[in-house]
Short mmCIF file of C-alpha atoms in Angstrom, two decimals:
data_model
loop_
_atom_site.label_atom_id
_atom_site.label_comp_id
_atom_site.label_asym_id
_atom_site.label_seq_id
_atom_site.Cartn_x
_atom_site.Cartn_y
_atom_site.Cartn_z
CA UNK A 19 -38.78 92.26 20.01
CA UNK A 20 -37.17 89.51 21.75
CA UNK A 21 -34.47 87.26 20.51
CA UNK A 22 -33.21 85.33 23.72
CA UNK A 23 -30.19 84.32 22.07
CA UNK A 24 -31.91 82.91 18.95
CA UNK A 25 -31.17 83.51 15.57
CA UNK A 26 -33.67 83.97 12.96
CA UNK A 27 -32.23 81.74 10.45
CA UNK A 28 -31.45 78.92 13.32
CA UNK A 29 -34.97 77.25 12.34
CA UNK A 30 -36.49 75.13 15.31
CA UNK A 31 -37.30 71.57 14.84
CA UNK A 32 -40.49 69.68 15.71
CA UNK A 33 -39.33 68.96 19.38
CA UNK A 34 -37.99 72.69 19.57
CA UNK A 35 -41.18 74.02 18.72
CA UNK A 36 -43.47 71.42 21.03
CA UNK A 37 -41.12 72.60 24.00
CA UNK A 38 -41.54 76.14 23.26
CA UNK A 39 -45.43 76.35 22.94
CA UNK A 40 -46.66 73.42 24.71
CA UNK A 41 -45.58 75.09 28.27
CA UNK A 42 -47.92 78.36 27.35
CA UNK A 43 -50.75 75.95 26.30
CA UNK A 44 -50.96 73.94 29.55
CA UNK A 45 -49.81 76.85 31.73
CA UNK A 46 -53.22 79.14 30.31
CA UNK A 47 -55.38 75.63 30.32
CA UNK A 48 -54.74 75.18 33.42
CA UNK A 49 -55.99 78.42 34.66
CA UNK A 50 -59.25 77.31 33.21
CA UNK A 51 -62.30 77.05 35.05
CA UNK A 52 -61.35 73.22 37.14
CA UNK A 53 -63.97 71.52 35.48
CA UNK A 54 -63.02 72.78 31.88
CA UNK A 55 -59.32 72.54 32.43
CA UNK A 56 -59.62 68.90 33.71
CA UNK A 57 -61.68 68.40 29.95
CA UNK A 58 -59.31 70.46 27.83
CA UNK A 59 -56.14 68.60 29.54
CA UNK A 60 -57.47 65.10 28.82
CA UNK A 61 -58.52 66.65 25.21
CA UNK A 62 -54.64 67.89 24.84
CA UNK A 63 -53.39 64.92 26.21
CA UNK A 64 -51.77 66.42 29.67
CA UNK A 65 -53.92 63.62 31.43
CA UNK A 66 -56.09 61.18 31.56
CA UNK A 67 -59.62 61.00 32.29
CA UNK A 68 -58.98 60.73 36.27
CA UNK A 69 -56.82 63.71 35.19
CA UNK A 70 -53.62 62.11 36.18
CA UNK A 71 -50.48 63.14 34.13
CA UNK A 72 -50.51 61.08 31.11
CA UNK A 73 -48.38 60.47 27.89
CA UNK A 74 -50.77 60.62 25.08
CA UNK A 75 -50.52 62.81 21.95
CA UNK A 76 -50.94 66.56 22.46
CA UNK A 77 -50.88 66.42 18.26
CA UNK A 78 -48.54 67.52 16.15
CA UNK A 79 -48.60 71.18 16.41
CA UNK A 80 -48.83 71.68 12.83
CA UNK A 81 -50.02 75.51 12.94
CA UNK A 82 -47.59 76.21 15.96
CA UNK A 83 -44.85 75.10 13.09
CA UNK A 84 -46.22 76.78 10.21
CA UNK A 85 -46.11 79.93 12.44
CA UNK A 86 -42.64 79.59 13.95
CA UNK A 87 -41.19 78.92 10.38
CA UNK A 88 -42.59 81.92 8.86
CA UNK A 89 -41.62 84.22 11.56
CA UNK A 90 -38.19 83.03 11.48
CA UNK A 91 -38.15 83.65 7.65
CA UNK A 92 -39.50 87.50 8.29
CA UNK A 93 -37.02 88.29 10.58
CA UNK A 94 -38.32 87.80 13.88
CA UNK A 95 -37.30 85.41 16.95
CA UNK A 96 -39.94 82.33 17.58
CA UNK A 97 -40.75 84.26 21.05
CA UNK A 98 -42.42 86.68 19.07
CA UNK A 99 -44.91 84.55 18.13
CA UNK A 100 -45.11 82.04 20.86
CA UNK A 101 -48.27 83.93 22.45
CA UNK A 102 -50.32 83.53 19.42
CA UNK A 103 -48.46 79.96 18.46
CA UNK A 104 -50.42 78.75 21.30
CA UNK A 105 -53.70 80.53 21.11
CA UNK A 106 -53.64 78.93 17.23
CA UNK A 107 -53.20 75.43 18.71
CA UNK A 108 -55.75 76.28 21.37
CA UNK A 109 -58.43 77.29 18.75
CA UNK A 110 -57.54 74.15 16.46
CA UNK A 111 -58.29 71.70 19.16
CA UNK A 112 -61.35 73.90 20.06
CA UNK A 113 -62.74 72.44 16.64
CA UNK A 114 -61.59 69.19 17.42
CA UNK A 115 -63.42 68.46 20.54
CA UNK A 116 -66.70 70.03 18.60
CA UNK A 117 -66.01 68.06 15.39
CA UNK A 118 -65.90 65.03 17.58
CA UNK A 119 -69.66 65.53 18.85
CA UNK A 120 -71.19 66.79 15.98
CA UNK A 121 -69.58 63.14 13.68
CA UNK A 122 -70.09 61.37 17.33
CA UNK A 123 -66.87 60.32 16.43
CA UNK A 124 -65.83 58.17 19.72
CA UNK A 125 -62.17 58.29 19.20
CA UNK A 126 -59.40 61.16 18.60
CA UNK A 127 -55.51 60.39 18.96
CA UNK A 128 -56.46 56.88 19.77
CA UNK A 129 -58.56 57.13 22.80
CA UNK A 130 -62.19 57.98 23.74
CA UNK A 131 -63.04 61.28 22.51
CA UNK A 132 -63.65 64.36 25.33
CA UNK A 133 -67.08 63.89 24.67
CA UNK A 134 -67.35 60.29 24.90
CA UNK A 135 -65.65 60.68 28.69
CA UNK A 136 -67.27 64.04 30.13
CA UNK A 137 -70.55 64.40 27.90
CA UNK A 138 -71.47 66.55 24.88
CA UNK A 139 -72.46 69.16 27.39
CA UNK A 140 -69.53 69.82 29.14
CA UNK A 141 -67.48 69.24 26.08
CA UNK A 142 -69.04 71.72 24.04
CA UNK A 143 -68.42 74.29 27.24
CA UNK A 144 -64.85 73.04 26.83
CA UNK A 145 -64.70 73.82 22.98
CA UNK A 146 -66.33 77.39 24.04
CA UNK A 147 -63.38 77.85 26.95
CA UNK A 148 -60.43 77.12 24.23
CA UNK A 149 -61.93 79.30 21.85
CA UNK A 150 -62.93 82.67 24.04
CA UNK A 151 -59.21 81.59 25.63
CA UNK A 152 -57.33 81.72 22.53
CA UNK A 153 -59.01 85.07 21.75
CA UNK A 154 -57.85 86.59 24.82
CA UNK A 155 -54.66 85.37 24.51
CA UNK A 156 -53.93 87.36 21.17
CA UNK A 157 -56.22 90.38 22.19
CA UNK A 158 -53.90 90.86 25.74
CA UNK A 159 -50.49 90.35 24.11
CA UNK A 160 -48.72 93.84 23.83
CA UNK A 161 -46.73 93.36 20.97
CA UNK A 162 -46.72 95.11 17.47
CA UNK A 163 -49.57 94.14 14.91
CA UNK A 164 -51.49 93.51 18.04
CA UNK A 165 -55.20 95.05 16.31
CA UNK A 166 -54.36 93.54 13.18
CA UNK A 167 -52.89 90.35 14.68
CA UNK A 168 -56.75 90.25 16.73
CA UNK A 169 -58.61 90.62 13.80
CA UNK A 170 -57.16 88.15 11.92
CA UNK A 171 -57.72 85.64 14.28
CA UNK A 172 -61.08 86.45 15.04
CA UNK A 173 -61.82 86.17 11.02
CA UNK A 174 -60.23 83.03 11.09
CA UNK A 175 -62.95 81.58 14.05
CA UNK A 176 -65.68 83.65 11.97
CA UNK A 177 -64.61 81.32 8.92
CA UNK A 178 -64.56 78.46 10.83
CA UNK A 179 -67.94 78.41 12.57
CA UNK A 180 -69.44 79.41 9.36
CA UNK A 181 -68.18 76.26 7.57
CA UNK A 182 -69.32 73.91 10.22
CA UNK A 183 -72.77 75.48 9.67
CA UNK A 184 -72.46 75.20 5.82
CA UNK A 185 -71.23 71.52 6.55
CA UNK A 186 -74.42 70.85 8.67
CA UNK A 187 -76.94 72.91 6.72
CA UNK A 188 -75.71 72.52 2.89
CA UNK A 189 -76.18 68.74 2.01
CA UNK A 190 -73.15 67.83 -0.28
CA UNK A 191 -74.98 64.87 -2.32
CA UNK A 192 -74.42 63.63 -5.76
CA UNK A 193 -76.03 66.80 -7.42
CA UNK A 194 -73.50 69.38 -5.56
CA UNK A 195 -70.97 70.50 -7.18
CA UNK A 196 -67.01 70.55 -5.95
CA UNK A 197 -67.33 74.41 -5.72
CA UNK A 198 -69.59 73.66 -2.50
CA UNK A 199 -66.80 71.52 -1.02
CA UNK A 200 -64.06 73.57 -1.60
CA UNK A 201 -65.86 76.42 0.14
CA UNK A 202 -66.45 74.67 3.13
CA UNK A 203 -62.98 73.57 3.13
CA UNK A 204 -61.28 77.08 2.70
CA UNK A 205 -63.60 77.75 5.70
CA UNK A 206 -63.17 74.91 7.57
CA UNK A 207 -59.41 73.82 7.19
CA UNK A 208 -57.49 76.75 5.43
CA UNK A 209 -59.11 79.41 7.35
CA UNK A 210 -56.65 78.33 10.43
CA UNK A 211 -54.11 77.64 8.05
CA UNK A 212 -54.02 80.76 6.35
CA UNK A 213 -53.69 82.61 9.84
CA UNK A 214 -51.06 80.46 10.89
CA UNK A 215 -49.22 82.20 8.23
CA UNK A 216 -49.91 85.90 7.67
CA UNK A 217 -49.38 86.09 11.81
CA UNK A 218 -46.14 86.39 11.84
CA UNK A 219 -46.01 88.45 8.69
CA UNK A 220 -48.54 90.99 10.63
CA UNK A 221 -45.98 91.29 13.22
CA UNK A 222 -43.06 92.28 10.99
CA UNK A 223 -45.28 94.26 9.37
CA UNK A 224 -45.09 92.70 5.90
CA UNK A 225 -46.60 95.08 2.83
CA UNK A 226 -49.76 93.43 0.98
CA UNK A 227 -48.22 91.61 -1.62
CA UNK A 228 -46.68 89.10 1.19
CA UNK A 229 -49.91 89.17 2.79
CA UNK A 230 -51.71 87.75 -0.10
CA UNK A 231 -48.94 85.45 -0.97
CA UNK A 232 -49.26 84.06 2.38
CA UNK A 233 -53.01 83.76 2.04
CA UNK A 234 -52.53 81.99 -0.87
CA UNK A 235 -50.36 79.69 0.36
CA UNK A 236 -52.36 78.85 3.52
CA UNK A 237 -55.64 78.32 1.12
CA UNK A 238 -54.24 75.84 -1.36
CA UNK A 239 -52.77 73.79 1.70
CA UNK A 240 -55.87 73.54 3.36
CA UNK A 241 -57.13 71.34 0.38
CA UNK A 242 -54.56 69.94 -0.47
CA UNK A 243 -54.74 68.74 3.54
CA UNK A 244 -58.29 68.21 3.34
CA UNK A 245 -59.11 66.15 0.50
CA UNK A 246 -55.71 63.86 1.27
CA UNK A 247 -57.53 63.74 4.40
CA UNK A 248 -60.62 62.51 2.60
CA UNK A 249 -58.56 59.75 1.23
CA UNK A 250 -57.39 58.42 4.06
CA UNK A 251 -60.63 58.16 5.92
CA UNK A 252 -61.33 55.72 2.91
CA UNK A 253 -58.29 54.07 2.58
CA UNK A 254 -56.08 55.17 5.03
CA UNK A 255 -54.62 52.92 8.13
CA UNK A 256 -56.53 53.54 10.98
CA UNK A 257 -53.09 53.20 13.28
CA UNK A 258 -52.09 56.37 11.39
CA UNK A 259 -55.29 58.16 11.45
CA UNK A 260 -56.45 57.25 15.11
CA UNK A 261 -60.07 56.69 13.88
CA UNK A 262 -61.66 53.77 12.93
CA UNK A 263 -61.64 53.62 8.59
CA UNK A 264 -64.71 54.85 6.18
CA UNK A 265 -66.12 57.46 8.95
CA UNK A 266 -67.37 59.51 6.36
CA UNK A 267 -69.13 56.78 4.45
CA UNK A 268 -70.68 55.71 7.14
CA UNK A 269 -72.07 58.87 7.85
CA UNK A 270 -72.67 59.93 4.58
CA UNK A 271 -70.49 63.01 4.64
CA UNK A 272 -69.47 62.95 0.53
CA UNK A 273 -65.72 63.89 0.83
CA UNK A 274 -63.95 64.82 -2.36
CA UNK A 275 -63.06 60.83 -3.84
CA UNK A 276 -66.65 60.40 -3.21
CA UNK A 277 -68.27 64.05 -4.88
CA UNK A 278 -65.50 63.17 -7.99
CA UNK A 279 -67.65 59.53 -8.11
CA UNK A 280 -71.02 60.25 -8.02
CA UNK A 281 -71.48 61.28 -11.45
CA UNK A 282 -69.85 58.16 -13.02
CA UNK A 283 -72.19 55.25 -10.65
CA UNK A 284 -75.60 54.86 -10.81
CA UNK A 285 -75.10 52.03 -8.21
CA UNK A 286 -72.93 53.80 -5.95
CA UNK A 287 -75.43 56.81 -5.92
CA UNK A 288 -78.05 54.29 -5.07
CA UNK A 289 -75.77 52.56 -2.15
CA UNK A 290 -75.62 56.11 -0.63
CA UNK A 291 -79.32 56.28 -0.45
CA UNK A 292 -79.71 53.29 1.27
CA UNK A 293 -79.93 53.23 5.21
CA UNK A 294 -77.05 50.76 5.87
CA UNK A 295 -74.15 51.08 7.91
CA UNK A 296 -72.79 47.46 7.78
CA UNK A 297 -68.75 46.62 6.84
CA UNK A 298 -69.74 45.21 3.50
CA UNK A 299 -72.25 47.99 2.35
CA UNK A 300 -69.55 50.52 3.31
CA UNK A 301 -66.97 48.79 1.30
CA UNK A 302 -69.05 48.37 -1.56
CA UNK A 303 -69.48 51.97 -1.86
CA UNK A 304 -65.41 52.36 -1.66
CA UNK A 305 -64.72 49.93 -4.31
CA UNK A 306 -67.18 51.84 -6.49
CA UNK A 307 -65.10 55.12 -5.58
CA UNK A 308 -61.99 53.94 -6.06
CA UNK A 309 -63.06 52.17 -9.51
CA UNK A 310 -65.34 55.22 -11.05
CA UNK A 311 -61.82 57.22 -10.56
CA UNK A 312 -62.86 59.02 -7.61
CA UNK A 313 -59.27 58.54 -5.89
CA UNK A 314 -57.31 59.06 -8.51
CA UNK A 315 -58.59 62.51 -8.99
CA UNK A 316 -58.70 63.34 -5.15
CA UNK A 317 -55.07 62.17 -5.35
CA UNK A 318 -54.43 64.95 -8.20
CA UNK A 319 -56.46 67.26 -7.42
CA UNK A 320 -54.14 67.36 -4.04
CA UNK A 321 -50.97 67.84 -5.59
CA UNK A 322 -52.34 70.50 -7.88
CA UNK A 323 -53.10 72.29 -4.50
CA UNK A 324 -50.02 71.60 -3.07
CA UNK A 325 -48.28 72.66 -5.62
CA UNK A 326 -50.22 75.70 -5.93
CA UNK A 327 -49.64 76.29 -2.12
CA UNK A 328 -45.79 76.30 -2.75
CA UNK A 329 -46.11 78.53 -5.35
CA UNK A 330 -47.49 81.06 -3.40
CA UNK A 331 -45.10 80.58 -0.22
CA UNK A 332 -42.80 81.17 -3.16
CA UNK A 333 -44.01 84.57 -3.77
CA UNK A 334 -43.37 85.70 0.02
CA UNK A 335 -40.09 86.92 -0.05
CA UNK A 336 -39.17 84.45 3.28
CA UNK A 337 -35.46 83.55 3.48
CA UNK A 338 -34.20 81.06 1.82
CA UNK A 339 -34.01 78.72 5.06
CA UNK A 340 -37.66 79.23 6.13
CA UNK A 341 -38.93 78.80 2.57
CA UNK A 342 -37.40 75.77 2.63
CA UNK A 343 -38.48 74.29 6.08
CA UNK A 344 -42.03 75.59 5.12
CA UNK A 345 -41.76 73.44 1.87
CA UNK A 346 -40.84 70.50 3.65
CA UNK A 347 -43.37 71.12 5.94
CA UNK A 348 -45.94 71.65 3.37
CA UNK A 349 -45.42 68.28 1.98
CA UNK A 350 -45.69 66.48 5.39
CA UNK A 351 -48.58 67.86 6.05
CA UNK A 352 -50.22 66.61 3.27
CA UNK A 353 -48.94 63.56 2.51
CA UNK A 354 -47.89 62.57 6.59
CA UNK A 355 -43.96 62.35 5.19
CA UNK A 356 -41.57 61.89 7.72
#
């Protein structure tokens, strides 16, 4: 395996890791179809819409982190995972651009949505291109773990298609339960997560037991993510989030705070009935939230999954320097700590 002068314990930082992976990611976009790579580069923001170089947000490489951290803590260089850093991010943002379209949520990063600019159509093709792209990318790379390496990546895209199904076809309303919710989200959100994380432990061929702690960990940080996510979209500051506050609401889509209301208000229950869309009806229903306890116990129930996730990373057997990093990491992550 390669080192190039890096040493496992040297962890990279933020910037390190964004100038190792981002290079791979635009190099195989652009080799895209021209129509799809002009799409996908505006998505990742290489360009704008004219597709002139631009210097918006490619995002904050989360999974390309998680991956690089754990690697280093197994033992291996980041360049053994840079291949499959970037086919992670590539399959993330393929959900993004379709998550986009099916909310018809105009805005991501701060700026029109792919979809908004190019069309559903040709967005969804997009989507499709980072997807089958990432695949190939981890399917063609030659190093060790390659098979097992393939096939958890493709279980990770299974996952995620089948919770935006679930998330279209089972109607979370205030008779479902949380167990509904959490599924989706373990599909949805930790799936990627989760892969992110046993990658590199596939390539240093890791027994089982690290495996599983891995798998843990990457579970109970998906909702930990995801319903601090949920709280945001309430709550949250809109210059943070880059999308406009209460999406959800608005939409009906019962996140966690709202799931942990229902059975207390009658009158928010009714509220969520109603056919109304307007600034007042939507803050209404997040008063009632907030006051029937619905954000205090989506604010719990997070740190009892974070807290569960580090538990679990504890159980890997990384070095002490990676376990660390991926702590830190953890936590900003979740709770968008500096």
């Amino acid at each position: 395996m390669s080192t190039l002068g890096t040493s496992p314990t040297a962890l990279l930082s933020p910037g390190a890791v964004r100038s190792a992976v981002l290079p791979v990611v635009r190099q195989r976009v652009c080799a895209l179809e021209p129509t799809l790579a002009r799409i996908c580069s505006y998505h990742l923001g290489f360009t704008d819409e004219h597709g002139d170089p631009s210097g918006a947000a490619s995002g904050k490489l989360t999974r390309a982190g998680l991956m690089t951290a754990v690697a280093q803590g197994a033992g291996l260089a980041p360049e053994d995972v840079r291949t499959q850093a970037a086919a992670l991010e590539l399959l993330h943002n393929s959900t993004l651009i379709h998550d986009d379209i099916i909310d018809a949520d105009d805005l991501r990063r701060g700026r029109p949505a792919a979809w908004k600019v190019f069309g559903a159509g040709l967005a969804i093709l997009a989507g499709d291109a980072l997807q089958a792209l990432a695949v190939q990318m981890v399917v063609d790379d030659p190093g060790p773990g390659r098979a097992e390496i393939s096939s958890a990546f493709t279980e990770a895209l299974r996952l995620v298609l089948a919770g935006q199904s679930r998330e279209l076809t089972v109607r979370l309303g205030p008779d479902a339960g949380i167990a509904q919710y959490e599924r989706i989200v373990e599909e949805k959100t930790s799936a990627l997560l989760q892969c992110a994380l046993v990658t590199p432990a596939l390539r240093a061929g890791k027994p089982e037991h690290v495996l599983t702690a891995l798998r843990g960990a990457g579970r109970h940080l998906g909702l930990a993510f995801q319903i601090s996510n949920d709280v945001e979209d309430i709550w949250g500051d809109p210059a943070v989030t880059g999308k406009p506050v209460r999406g959800d609401i608005g939409r009906r889509n019962p996140s966690f705070p709202v799931l942990a209301a229902f059975p207390v208000s009658e009158r928010l229950r009714e509220l969520w009935h109603a056919d109304d869309a307007a600034d007042a009806h939507l803050a209404e229903m997040a008063g009632l939230v907030e006051e029937c306890g619905g954000r205090d116990e989506a604010e719990r129930r997070s740190r009892g999954h974070l807290e569960s996730a580090l538990e679990h990373l504890g159980r890997a057997g990384l070095s002490p320097a990676a376990t660390a990093e991926l702590t830190a990491l953890f936590d900003r992550i979740v709770n968008r700590t500096a």
